[in-house]
GROMACS .gro file of C-alpha atoms in nm:
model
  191
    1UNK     CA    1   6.425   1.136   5.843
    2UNK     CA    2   6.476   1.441   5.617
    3UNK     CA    3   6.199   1.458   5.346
    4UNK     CA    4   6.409   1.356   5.003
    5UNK     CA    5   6.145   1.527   4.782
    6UNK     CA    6   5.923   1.798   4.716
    7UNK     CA    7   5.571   1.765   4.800
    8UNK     CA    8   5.328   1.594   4.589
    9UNK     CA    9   5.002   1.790   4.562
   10UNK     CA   10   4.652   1.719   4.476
   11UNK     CA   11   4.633   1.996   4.293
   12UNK     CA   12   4.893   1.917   4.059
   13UNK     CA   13   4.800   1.754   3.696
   14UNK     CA   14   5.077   1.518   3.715
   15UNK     CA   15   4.991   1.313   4.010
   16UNK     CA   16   4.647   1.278   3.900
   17UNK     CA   17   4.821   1.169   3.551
   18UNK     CA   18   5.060   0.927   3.782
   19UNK     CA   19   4.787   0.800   3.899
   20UNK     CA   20   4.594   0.680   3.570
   21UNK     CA   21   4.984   0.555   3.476
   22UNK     CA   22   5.074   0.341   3.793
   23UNK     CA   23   5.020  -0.027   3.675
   24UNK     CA   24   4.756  -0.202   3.907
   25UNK     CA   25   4.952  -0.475   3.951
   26UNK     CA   26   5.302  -0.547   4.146
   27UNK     CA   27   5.578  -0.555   3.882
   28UNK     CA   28   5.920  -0.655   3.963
   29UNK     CA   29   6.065  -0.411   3.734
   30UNK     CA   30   5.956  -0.109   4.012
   31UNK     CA   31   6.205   0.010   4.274
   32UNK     CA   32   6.021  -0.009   4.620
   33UNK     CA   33   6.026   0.381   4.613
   34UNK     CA   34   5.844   0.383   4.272
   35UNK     CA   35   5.591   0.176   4.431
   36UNK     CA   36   5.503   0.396   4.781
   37UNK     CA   37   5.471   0.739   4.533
   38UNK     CA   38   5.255   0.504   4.319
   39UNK     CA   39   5.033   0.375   4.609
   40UNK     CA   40   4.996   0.701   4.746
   41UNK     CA   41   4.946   0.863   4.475
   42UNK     CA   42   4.691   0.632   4.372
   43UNK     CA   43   4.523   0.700   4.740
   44UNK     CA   44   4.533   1.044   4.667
   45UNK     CA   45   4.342   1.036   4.371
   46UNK     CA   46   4.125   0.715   4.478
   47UNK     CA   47   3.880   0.767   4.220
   48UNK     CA   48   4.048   0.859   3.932
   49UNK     CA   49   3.939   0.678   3.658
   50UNK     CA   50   3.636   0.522   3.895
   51UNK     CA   51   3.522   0.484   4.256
   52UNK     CA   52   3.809   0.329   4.493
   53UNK     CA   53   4.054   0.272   4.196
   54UNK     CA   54   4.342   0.339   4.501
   55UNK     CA   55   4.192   0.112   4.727
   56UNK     CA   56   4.200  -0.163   4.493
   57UNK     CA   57   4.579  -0.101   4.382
   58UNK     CA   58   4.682  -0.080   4.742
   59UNK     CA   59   4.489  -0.437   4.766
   60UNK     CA   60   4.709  -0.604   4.476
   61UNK     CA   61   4.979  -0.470   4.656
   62UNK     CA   62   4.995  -0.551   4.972
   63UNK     CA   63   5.040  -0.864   5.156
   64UNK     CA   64   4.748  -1.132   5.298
   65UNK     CA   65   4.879  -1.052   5.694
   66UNK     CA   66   4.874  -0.646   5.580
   67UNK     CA   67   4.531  -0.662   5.422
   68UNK     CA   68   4.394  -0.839   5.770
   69UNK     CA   69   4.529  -0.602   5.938
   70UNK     CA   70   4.481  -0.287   5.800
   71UNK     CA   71   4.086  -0.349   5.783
   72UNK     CA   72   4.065  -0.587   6.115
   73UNK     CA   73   4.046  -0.929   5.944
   74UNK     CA   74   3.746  -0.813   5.753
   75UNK     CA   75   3.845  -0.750   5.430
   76UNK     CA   76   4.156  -0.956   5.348
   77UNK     CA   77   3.996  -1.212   5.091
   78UNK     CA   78   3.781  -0.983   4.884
   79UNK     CA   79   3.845  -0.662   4.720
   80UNK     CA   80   3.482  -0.557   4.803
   81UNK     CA   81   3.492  -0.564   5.149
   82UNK     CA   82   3.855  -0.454   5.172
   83UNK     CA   83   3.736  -0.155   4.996
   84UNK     CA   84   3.478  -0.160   5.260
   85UNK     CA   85   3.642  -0.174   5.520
   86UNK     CA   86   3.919   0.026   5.450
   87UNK     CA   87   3.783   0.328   5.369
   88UNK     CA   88   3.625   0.357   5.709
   89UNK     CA   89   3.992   0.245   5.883
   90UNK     CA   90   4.191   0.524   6.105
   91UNK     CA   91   4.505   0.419   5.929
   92UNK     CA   92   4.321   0.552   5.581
   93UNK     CA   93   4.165   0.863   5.677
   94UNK     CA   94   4.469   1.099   5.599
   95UNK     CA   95   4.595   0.869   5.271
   96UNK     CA   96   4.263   0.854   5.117
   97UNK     CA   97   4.205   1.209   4.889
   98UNK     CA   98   4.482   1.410   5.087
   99UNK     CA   99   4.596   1.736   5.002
  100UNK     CA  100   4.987   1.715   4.983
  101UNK     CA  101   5.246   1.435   5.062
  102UNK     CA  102   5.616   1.378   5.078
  103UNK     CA  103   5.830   1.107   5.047
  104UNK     CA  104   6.130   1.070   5.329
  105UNK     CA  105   6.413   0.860   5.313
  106UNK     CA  106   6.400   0.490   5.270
  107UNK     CA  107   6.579   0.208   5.450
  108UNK     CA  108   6.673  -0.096   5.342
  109UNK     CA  109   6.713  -0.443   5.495
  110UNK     CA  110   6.880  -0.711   5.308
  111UNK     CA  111   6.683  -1.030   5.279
  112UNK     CA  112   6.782  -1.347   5.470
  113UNK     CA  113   6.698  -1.703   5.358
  114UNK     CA  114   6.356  -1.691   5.520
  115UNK     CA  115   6.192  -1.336   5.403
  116UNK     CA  116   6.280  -1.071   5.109
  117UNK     CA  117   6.443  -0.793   5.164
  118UNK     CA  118   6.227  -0.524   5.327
  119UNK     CA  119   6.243  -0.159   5.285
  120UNK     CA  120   6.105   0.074   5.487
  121UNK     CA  121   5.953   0.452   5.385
  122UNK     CA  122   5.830   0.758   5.574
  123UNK     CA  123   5.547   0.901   5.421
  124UNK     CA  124   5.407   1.264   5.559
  125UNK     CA  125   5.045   1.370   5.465
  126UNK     CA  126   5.003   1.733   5.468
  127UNK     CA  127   4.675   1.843   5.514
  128UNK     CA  128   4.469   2.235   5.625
  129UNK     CA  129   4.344   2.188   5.971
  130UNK     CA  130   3.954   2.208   5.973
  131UNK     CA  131   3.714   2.309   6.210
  132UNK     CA  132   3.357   2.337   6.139
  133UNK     CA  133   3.153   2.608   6.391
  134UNK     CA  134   2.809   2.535   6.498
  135UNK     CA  135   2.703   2.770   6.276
  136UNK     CA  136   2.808   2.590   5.953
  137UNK     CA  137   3.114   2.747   5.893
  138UNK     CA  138   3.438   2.659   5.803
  139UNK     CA  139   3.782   2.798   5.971
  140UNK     CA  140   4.110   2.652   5.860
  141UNK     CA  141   4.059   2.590   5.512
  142UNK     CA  142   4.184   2.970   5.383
  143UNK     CA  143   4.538   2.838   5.418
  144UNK     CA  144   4.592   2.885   5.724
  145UNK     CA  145   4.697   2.608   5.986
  146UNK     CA  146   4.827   2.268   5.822
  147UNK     CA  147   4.825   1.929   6.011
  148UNK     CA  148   5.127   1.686   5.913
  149UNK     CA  149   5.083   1.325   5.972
  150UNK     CA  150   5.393   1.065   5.905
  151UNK     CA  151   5.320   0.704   5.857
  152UNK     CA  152   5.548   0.438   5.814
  153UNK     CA  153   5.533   0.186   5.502
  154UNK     CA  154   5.717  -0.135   5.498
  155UNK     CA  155   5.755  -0.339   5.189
  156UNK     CA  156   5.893  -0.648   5.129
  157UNK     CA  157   6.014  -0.807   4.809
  158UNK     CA  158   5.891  -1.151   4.708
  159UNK     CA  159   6.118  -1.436   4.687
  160UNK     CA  160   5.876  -1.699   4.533
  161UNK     CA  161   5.661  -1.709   4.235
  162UNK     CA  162   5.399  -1.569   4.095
  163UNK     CA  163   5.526  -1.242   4.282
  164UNK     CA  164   5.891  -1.295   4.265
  165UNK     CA  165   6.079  -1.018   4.271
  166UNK     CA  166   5.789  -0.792   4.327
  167UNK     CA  167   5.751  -0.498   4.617
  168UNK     CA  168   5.457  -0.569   4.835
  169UNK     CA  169   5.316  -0.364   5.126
  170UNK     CA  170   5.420  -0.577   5.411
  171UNK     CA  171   5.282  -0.259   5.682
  172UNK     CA  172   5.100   0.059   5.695
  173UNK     CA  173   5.136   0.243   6.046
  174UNK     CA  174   4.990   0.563   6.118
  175UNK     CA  175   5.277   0.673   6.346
  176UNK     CA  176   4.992   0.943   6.513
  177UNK     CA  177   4.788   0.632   6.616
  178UNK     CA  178   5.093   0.439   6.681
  179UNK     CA  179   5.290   0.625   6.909
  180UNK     CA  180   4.949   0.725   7.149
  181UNK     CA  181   5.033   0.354   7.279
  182UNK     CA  182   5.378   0.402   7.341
  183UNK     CA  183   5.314   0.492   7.727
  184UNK     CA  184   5.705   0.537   7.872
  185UNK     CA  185   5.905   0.310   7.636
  186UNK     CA  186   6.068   0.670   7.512
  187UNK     CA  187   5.960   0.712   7.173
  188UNK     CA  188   5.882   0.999   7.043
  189UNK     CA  189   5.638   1.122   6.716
  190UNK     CA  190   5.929   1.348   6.617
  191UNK     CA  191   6.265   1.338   6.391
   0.00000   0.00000   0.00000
């Protein structure tokens, strides 16, 4: 999908401001889109104002099932070992403290009398490409070769209380991790 929006960098005072502003709790007054820039915002700046503050927003927000998966059935009861486990999780590792993202178009599914409707978002992290020489140093991080990874985020909205109404992460997939299993069913990783 085309991206819909400019890139939001970690460099930038707003998204670090967005990110002290994001409520830490689902709301059913946000649109699902407000809630993926506020996730990954909140990822981006994980601890701003203290140590794993976007890990535990991403854990209000997201489902049991998506919580038990994301951190192999470790860390869906308790934020502390969510925040555990998830930090060490391949799915993580470009969300958590990334340089740049951009939101792509969403899709939406209308709800049917078992499940809320569901909305699906491409997200694409933006980071330099490191390498790190035997000496010590550093090549890649004078602005030279970027790495883009795209995951896709499904929510889905609530249809029964206490949550009613309200956007949850339903699934997080890498689609770099995801497609290295898709063998010859003829996806591909690009648009």
């Amino acid at each position: 999908p085309a991206v819909t929006c400019n890139a939001f960098s970690r460099d930038d005072q707003s998204t670090g401001l967005a990110a002290l502003s994001f409520p830490m709790q689902p709301d059913p007054a946000l649109s699902s889109e407000e809630v993926i820039k506020g996730l990954v915002v909140g990822l981006q700046h994980n601890n701003v104002p203290s140590p794993n503050t976007g890990l535990e927003r991403f854990y209000n927000f997201a489902t049991f099932t998506c919580k038990s998966a994301l951190t192999a059935r470790q860390g869906a009861r308790t934020l502390v070992n969510f925040t555990k486990y998830a930090a060490r999780e391949p799915v993580f590792s470009h969300l958590i403290n990334c340089e740049s993202f951009s939101l792509g178009e969403s899709t939406l599914i209308k709800g049917t009398p078992t499940r809320g409707d569901l909305a699906s978002h491409i997200v694409v992290i933006t980071e330099p490409v490191g390498f790190r020489y035997s000496s010590g140093l550093e090549r890649g991080a004078d602005g030279g070769d970027v790495e883009e990874v795209r995951y896709r985020v499904m929510l889905q909205r609530e249809r029964l209380p206490p949550l009613e109404g309200c956007w949850l992460v339903h699934e997080c997939l890498c689609l770099k991790h995801n497609m290295l299993y898709n063998g010859d069913s003829g996806g591909t990783t690009t648009d």
